[in-house]
Coordinates of C-alpha atoms in Angstrom, one line a residue:
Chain A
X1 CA 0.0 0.0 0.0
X2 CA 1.3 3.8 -1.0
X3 CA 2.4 5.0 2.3
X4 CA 5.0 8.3 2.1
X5 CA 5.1 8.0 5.8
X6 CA 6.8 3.8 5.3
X7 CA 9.0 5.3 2.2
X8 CA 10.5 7.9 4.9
X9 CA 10.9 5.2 7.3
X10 CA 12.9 2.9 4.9
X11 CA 15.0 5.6 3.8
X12 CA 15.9 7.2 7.5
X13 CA 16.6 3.6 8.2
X14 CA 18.9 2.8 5.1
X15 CA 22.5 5.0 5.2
X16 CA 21.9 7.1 2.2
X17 CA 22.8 10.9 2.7
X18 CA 20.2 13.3 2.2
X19 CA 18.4 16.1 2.1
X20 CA 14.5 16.4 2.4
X21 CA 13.4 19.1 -0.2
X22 CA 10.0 20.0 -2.0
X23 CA 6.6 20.1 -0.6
X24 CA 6.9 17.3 2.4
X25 CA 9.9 19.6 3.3
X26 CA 7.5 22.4 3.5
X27 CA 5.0 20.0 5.3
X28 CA 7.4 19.2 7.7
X29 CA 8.1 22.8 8.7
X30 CA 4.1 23.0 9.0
X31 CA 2.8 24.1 5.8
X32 CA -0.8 22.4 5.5
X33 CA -0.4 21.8 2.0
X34 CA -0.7 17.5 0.6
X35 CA 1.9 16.8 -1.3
X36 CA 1.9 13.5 -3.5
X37 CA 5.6 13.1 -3.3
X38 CA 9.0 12.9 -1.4
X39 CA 11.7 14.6 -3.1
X40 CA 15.4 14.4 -1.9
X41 CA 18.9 16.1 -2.9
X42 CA 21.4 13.2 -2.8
X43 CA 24.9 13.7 -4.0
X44 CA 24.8 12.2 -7.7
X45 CA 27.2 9.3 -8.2
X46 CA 27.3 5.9 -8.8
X47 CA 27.9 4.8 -5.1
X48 CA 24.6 6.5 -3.8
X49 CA 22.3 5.5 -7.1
X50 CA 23.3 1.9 -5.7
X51 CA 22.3 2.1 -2.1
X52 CA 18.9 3.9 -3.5
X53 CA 18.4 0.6 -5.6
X54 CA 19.1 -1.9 -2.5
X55 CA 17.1 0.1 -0.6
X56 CA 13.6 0.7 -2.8
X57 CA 14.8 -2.9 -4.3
X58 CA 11.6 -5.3 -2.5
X59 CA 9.3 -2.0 -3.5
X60 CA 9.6 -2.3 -7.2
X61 CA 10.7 1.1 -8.5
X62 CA 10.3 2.3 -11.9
X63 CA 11.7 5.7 -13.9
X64 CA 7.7 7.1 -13.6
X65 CA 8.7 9.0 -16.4
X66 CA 9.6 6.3 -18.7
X67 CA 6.5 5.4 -21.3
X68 CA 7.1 2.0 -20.9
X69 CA 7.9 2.1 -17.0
X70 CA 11.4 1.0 -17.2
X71 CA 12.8 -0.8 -14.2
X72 CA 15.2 1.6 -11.8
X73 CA 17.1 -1.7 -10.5
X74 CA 17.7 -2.3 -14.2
X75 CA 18.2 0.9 -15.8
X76 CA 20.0 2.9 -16.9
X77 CA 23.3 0.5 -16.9
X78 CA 25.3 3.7 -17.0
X79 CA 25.2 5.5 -13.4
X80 CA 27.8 8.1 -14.2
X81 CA 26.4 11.6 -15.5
X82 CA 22.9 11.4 -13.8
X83 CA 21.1 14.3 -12.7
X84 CA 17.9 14.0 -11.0
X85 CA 15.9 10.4 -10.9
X86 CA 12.1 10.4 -11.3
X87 CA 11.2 7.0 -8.9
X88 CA 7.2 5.7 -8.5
X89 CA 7.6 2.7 -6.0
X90 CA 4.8 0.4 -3.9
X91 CA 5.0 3.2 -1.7
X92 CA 4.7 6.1 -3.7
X93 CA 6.9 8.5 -5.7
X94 CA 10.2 9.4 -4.7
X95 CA 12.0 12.3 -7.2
X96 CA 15.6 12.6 -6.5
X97 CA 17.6 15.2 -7.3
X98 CA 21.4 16.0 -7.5
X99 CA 20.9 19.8 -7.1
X100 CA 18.4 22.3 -6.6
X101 CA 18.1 24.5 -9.4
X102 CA 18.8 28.3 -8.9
X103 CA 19.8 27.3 -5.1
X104 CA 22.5 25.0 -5.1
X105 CA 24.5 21.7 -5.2
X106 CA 23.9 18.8 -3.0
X107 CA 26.6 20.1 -0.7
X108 CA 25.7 24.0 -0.9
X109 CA 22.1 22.6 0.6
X110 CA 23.2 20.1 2.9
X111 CA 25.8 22.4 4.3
X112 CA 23.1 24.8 5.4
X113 CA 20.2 22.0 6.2
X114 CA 19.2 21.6 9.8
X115 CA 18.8 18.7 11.5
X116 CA 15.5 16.8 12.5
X117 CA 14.5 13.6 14.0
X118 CA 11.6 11.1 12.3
X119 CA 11.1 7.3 14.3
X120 CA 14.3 8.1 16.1
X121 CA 16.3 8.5 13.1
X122 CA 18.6 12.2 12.2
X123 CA 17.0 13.6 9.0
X124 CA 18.7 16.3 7.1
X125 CA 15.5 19.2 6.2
X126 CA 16.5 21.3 3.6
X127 CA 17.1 25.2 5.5
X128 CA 13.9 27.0 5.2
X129 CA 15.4 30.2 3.2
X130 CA 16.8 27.9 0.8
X131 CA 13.1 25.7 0.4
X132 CA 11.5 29.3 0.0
X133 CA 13.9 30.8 -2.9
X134 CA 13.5 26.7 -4.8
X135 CA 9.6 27.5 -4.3
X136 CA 10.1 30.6 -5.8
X137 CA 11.8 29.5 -8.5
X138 CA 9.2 26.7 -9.4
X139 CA 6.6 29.2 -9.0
X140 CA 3.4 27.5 -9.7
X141 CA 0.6 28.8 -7.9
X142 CA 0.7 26.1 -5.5
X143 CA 4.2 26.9 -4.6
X144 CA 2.9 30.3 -4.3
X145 CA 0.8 29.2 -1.0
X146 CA 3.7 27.3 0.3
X147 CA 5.9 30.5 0.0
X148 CA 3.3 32.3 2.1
X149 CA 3.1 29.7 4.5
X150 CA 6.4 29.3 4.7
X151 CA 7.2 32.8 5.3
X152 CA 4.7 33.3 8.7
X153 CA 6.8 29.7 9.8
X154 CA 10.2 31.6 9.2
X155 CA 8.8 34.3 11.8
X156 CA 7.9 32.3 14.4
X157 CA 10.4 30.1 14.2
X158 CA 13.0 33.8 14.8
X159 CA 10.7 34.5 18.4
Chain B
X1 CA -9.6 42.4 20.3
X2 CA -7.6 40.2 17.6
X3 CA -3.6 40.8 17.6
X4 CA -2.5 42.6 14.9
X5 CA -1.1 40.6 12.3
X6 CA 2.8 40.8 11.0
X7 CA 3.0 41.6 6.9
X8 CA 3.8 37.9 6.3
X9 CA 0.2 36.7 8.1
X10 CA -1.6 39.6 6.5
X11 CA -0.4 38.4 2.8
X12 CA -1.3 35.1 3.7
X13 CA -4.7 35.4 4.9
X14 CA -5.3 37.5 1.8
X15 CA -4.3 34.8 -0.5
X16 CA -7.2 32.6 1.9
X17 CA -4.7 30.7 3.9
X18 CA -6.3 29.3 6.9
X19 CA -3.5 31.2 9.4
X20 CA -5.4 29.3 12.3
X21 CA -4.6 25.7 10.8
X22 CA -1.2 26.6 10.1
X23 CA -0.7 27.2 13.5
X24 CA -2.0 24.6 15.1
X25 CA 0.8 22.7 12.9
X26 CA 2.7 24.6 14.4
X27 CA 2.1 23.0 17.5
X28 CA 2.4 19.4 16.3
X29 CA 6.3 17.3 16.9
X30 CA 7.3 16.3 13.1
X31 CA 6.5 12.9 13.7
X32 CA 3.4 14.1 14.5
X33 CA 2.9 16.5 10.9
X34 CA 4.1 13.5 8.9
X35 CA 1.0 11.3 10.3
X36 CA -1.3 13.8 9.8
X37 CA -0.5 14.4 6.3
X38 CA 0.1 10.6 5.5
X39 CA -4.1 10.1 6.9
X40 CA -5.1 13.6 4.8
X41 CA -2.7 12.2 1.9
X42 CA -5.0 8.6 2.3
X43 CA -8.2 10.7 2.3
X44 CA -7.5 12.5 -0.9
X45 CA -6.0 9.4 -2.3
X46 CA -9.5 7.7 -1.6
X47 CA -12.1 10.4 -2.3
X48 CA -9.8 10.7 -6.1
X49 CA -10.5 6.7 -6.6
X50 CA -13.8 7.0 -5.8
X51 CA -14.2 10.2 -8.4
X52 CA -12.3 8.1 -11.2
X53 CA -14.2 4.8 -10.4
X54 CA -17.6 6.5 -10.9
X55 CA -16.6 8.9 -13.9
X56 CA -14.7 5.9 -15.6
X57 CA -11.2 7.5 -15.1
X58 CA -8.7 4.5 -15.1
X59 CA -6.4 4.4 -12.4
X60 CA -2.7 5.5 -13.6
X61 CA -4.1 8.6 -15.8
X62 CA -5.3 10.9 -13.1
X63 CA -1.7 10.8 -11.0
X64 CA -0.2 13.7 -10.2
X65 CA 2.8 14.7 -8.1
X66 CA 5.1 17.3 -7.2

């Protein structure tokens, strides 16, 4: 069964590096918005694209983007040179990305993340300045309510 | 009498966001925001089944994601 909440929980248990971004990001600062996705900022390589495949490996992920649904334990053969990996598994979507665009590199975001704890596990939350200038930058009118949201959270969270 | 409300609430009630929802997330531990979005995230998940079920919709065609 799609559960966003069981694909955190594999991930926070698994030891990939990374950074929550997106819309559950903002949900986790508070923003009442439903998202239908996770999305993460993983440093790109080889090494990483490998532990993601062991890990979503029993959930049977696919490239959601694919027409045909290709497998993401099977393709692509090539890991080098990857950008950003568009995942749909038995627990839902997972879009993983090796920068944010118009923000930063994996490291420029994880350097300024902060630290939060899901099930007992330390999960890296993309900073909230950096999660309101990607929103920005998307700028749909859905982000457009998470920007607002987001900016009465960055108030209260300065009292 | 109602507190007056910083520029950042004001522009968000304008745009219609519910500022008194928002902070009662406020409120919530993380583990306790992801829940409640995984049960609203269920609800929506049902209520758009039902809609495709009983307007023909297959399943995959009406998915949608950030």
């Amino acid at each position: 069964m799609e559960s966003l909440l069981n694909l955190l929980k594999i991930l926070t248990e698994s030891d990939i590096d990374f950074v929550i971004i997106g819309g559950f990001a903002a949900m986790i600062y508070g923003s009442s918005q439903v998202t239908q996705d996770i999305d993460l900022c993983i440093a790109m390589n080889p090494e990483n694209i490998e532990k993601f495949r062991k890990t979503l490996g029993p959930y049977h992920p696919v490239h959601r983007m694919t027409p045909q649904k290709l497998s993401f334990l099977k393709h692509p053969e090539e890991l080098k040179g990857i950008k950003n990996l568009y995942v749909k598994t038995d627990l839902g979507v997972l879009d993983i990305l090796g920068e944010l665009p118009g923000v930063g590199s994996y490291s420029e975001i994880a350097s300024r993340a902060i630290d939060t704890e899901f099930l007992g596990h330390k999960v890296k939350l993309v900073s909230i300045d950096d999660l309101i200038k990607s929103k920005k930058i998307v700028g749909r009118p859905k982000d457009h309510a998470t920007v607002l949201e987001l900016n009465v959270i960055r108030e209260r969270l300065k009292k | 009498m109602q507190p007056r409300l910083t520029r950042a609430e004001q522009e968000a009630v304008d745009y219609g966001i519910d500022l008194n929802l928002l902070l009662l997330n406020l409120e919530l531990t993380v583990q306790q925001r992801i829940e409640q979005h995984q049960r609203a995230l269920d609800m929506v998940n049902e209520l758009k089944k039902n809609f495709d079920r009983l307007h023909g919709i297959p399943p995959e065609s009406s998915q949608n994601s950030d």
